PDB file of C-alpha atoms in Angstrom:
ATOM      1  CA  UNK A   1     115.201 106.973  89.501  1.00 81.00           C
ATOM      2  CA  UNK A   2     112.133 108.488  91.266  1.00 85.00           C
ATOM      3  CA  UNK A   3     109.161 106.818  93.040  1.00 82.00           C
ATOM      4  CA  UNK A   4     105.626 107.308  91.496  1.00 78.00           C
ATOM      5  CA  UNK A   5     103.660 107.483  94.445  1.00 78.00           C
ATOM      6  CA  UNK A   6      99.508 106.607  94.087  1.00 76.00           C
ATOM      7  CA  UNK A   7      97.533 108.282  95.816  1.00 78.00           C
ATOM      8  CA  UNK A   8      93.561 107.133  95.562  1.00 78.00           C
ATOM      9  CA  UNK A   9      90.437 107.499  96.928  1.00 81.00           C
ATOM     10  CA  UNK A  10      89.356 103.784  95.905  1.00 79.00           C
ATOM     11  CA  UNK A  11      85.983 102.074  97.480  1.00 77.00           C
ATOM     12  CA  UNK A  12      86.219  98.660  98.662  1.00 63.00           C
ATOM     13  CA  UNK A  13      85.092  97.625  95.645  1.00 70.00           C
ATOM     14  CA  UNK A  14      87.674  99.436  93.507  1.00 75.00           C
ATOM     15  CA  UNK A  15      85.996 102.500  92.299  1.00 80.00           C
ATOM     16  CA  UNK A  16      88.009 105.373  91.868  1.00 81.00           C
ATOM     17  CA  UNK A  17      85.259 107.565  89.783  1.00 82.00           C
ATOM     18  CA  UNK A  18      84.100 111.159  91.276  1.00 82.00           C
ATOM     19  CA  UNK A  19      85.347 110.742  95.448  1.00 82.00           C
ATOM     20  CA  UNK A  20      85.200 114.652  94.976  1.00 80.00           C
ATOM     21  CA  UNK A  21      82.384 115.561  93.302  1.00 78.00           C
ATOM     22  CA  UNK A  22      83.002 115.638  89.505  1.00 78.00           C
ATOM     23  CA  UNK A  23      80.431 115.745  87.642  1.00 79.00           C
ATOM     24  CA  UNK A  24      78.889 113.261  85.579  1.00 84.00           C
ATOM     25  CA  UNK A  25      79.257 109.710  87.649  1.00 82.00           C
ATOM     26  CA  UNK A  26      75.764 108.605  89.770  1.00 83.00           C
ATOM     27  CA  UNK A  27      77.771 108.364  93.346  1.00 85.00           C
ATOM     28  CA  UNK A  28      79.950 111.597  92.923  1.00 85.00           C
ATOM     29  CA  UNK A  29      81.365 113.151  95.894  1.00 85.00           C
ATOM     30  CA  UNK A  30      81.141 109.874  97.689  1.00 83.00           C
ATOM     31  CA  UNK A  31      84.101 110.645  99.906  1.00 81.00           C
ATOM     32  CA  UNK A  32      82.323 113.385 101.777  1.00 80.00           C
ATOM     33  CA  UNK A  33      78.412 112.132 101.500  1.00 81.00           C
ATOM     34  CA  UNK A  34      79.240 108.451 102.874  1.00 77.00           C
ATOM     35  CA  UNK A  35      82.019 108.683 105.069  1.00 77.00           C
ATOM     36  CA  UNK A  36      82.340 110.356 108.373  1.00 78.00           C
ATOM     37  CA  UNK A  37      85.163 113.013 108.769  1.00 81.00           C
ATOM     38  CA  UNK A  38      88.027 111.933 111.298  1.00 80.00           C
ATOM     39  CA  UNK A  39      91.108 114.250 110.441  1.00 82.00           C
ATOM     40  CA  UNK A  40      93.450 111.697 111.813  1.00 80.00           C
ATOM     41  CA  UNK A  41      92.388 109.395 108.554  1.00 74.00           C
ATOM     42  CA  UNK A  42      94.125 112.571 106.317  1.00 74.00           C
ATOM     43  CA  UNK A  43      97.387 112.523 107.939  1.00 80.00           C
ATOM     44  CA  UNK A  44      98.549 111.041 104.826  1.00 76.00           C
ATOM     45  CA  UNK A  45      97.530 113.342 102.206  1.00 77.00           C
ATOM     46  CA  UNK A  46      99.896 116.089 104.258  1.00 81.00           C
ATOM     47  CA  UNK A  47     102.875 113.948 104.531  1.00 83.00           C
ATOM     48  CA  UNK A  48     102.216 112.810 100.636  1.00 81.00           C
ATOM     49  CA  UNK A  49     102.614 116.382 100.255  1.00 84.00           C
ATOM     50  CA  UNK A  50     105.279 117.192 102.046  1.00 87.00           C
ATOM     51  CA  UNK A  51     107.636 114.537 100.796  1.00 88.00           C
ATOM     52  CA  UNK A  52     106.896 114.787  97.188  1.00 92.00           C
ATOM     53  CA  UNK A  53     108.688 117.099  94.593  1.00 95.00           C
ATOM     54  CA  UNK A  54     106.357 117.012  92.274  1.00 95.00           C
ATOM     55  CA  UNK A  55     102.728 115.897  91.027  1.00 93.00           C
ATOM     56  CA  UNK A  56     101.473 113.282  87.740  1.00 92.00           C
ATOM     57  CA  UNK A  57      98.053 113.608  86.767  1.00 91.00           C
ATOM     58  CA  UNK A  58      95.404 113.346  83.619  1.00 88.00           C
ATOM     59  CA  UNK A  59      94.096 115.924  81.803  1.00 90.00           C
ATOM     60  CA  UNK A  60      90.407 115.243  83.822  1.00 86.00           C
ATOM     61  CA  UNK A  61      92.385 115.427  87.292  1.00 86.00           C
ATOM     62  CA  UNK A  62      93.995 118.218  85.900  1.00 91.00           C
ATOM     63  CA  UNK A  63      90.919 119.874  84.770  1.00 88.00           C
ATOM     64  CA  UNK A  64      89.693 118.834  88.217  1.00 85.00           C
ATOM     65  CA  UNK A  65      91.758 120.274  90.556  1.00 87.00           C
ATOM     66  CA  UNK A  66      93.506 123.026  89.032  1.00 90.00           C
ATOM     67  CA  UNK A  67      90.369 125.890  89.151  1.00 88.00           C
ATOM     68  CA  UNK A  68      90.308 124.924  93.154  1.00 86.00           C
ATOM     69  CA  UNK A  69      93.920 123.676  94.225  1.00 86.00           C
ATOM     70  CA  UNK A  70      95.447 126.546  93.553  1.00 90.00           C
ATOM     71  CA  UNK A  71      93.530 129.012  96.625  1.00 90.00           C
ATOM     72  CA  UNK A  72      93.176 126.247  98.793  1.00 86.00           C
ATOM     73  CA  UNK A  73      95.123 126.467 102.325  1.00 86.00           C
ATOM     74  CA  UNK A  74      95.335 122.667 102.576  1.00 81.00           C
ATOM     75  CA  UNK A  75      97.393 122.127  99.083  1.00 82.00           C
ATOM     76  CA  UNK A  76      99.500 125.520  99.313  1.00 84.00           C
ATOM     77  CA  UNK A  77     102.936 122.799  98.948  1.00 86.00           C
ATOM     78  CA  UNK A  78     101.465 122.062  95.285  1.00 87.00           C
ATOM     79  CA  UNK A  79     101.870 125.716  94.371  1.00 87.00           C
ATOM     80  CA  UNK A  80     105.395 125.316  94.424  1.00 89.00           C
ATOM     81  CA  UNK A  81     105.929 122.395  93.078  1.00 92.00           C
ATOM     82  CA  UNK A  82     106.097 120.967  89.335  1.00 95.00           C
ATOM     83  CA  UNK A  83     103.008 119.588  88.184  1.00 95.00           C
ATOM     84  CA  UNK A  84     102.931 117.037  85.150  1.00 94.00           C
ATOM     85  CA  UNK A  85      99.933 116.274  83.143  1.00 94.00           C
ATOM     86  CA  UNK A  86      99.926 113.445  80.885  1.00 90.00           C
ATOM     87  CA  UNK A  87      97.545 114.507  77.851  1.00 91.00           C
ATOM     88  CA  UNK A  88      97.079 114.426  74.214  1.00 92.00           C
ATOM     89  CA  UNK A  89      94.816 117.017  74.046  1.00 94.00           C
ATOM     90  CA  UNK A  90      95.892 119.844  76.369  1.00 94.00           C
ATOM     91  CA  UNK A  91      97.312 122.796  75.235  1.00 91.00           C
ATOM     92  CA  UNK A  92      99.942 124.843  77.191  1.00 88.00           C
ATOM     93  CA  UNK A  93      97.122 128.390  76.570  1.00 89.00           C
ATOM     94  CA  UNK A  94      94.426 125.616  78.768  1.00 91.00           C
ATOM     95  CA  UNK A  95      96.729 125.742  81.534  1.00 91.00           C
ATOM     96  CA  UNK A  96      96.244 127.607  84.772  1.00 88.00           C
ATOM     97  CA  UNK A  97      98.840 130.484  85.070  1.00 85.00           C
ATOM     98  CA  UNK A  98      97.545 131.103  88.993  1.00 88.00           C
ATOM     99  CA  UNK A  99      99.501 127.249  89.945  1.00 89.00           C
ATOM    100  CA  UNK A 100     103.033 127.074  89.242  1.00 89.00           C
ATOM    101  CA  UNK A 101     105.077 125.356  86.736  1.00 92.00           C
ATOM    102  CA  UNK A 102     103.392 122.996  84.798  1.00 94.00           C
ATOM    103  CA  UNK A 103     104.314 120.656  82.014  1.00 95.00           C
ATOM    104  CA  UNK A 104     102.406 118.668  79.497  1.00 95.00           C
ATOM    105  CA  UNK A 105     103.685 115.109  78.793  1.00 93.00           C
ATOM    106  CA  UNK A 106     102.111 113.630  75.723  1.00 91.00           C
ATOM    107  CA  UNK A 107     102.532 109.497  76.035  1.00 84.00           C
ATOM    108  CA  UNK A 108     103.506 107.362  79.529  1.00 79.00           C
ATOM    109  CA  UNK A 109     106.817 106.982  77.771  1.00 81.00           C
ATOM    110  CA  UNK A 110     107.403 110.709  78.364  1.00 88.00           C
ATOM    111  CA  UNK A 111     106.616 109.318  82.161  1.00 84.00           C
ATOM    112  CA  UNK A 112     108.766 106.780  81.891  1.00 81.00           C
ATOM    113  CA  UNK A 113     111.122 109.216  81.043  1.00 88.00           C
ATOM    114  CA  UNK A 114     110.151 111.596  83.810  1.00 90.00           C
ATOM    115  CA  UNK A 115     110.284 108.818  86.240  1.00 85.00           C
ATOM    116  CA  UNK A 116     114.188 108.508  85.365  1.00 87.00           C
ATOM    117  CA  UNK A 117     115.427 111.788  86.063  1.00 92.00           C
ATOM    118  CA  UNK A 118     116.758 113.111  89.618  1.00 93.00           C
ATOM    119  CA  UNK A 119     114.522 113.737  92.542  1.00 93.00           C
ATOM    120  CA  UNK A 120     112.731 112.916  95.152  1.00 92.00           C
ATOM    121  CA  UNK A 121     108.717 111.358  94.981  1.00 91.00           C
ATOM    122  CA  UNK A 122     106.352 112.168  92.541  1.00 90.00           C
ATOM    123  CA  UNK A 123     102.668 111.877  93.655  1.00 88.00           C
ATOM    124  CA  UNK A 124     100.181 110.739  91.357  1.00 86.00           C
ATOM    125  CA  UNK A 125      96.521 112.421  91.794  1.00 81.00           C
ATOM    126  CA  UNK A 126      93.020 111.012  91.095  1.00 71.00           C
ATOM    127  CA  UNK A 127      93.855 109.585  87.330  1.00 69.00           C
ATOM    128  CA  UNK A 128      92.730 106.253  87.188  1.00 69.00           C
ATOM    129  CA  UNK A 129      94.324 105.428  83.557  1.00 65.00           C
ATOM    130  CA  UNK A 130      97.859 106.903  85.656  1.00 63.00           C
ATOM    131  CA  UNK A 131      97.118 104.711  88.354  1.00 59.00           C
ATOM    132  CA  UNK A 132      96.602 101.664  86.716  1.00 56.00           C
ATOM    133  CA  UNK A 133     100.418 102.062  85.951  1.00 51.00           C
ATOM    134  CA  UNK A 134     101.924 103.192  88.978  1.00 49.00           C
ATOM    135  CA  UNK A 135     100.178 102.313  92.206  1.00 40.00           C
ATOM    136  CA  UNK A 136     102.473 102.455  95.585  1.00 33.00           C
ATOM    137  CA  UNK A 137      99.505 102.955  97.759  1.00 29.00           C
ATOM    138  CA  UNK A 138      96.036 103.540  98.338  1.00 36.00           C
ATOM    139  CA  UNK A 139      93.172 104.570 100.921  1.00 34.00           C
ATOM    140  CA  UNK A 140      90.075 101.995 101.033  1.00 40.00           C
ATOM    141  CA  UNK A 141      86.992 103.593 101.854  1.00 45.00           C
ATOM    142  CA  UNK A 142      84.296 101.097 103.648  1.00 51.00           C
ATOM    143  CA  UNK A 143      81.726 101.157 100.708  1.00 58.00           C
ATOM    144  CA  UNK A 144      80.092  98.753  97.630  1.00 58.00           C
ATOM    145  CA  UNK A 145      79.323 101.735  95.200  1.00 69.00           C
ATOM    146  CA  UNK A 146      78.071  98.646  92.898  1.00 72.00           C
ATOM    147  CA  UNK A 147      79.116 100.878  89.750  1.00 79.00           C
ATOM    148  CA  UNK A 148      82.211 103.278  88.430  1.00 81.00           C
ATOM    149  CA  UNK A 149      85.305 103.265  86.953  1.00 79.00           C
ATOM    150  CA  UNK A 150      88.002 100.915  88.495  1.00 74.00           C
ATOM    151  CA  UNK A 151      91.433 102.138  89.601  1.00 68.00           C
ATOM    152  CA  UNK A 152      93.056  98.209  88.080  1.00 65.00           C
ATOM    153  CA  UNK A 153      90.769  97.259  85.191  1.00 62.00           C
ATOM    154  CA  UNK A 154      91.242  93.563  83.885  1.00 59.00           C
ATOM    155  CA  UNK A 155      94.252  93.498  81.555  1.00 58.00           C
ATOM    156  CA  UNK A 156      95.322  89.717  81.752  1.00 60.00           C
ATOM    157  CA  UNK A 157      98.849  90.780  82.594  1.00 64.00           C
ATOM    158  CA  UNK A 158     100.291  88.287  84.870  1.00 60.00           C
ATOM    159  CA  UNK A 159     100.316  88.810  88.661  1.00 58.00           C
ATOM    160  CA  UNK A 160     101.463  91.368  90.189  1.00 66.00           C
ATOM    161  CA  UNK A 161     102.971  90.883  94.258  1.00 68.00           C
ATOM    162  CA  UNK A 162     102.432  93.946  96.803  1.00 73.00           C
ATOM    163  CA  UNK A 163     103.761  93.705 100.254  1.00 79.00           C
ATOM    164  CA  UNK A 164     102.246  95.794 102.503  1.00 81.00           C
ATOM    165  CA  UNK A 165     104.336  98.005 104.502  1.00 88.00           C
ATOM    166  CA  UNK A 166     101.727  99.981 106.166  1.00 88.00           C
ATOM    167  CA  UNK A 167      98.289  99.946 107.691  1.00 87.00           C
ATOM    168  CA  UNK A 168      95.824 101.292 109.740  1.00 87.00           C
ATOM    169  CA  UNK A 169      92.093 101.920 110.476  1.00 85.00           C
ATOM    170  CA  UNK A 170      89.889 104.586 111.590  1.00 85.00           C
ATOM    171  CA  UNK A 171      86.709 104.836 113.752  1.00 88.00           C
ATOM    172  CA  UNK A 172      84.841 105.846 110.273  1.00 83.00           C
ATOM    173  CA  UNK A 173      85.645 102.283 109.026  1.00 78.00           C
ATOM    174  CA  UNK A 174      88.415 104.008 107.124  1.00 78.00           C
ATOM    175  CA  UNK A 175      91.433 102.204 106.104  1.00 81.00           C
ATOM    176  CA  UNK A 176      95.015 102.827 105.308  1.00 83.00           C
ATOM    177  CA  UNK A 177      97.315 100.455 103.084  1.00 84.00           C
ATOM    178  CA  UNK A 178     100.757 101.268 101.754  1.00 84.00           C
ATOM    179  CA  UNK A 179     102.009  98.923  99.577  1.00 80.00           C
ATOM    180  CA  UNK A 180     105.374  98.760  97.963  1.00 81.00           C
ATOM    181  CA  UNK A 181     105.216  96.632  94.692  1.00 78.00           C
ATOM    182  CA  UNK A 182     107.357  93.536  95.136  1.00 77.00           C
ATOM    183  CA  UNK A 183     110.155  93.477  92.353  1.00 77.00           C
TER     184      UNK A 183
END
């Protein structure tokens, strides 16, 4: 069985909506406009890189990050790596030919499924409908944005126990939480 890994930009108080500057959301690109670059506070997003085997994300994130990811020097490791996006609506002639192998999964059972095979991690990028099922960790920024989408809408499932197995805070006010859910 492999590990879905979460990987979020979520405010304090929970938005995940636009932290790179998609369009269409009132606060967009609100991890670069409000928060003060410290490099030190990205260590994570190369070592999520480096130990996954493979990437999950929606058809937005995909839409997202696939014109841009592909030439960037900082996510050359995704290249090589599968991607997965989880759409309805995608078609294999939408996808980018420029960023590796890449598969389109049609329901989170086909993740299920995915999530039973061999390997090592899979990281899950910037989908907040992906998230809301598997979240293993997240990055708090020190913001109220007041108004967004939220990475765990209300669903009146019953509780669910993290344990937090790692921490720690920048000088930006940034913060780091890994959390491992609690079985």
């Amino acid at each position: 069985m492999r590990t879905l890994i979460s990987s979020a930009f979520i405010s304090l108080d929970g938005v995940v909506e636009g932290p790179g500057g998609e369009p269409g959301y009132r606060n967009t690109g609100w991890t670069c406009k409000e928060v003060e670059f410290v490099p030190e506070a990205y260590e994570i997003k190369g070592r999520e890189q480096q130990e996954a085997t493979a990437v999950l994300m929606g058809r937005v994130s995909y839409e997202t990050f696939s014109p841009v990811w592909p030439d960037m020097e900082e996510f050359t490791h995704y290249k090589t790596m599968p991607k997965h996006v989880v759409s309805t609506t995608l078609t294999d002639d939408k996808l980018v030919s420029n960023w590796g192998e890449t598969t389109v999964l049609r329901s989170l059972d086909e993740v299920a499924a995915l999530k039973e095979t061999d390997g090592g991690p899979i990281t899950v990028h910037g989908s907040a409908s992906l998230n809301n099922s598997f979240a293993d960790s997240g990055l708090v920024y020190p913001l109220l944005l007041g108004a967004g989408k939220r990475l765990f809408p209300a669903t009146g499932k019953d509780t669910q126990k993290l344990k937090l197995v790692e921490h720690e805070a920048y000088s930006n006010g940034l913060q780091k939480q890994v959390f491992d859910i609690v079985h």
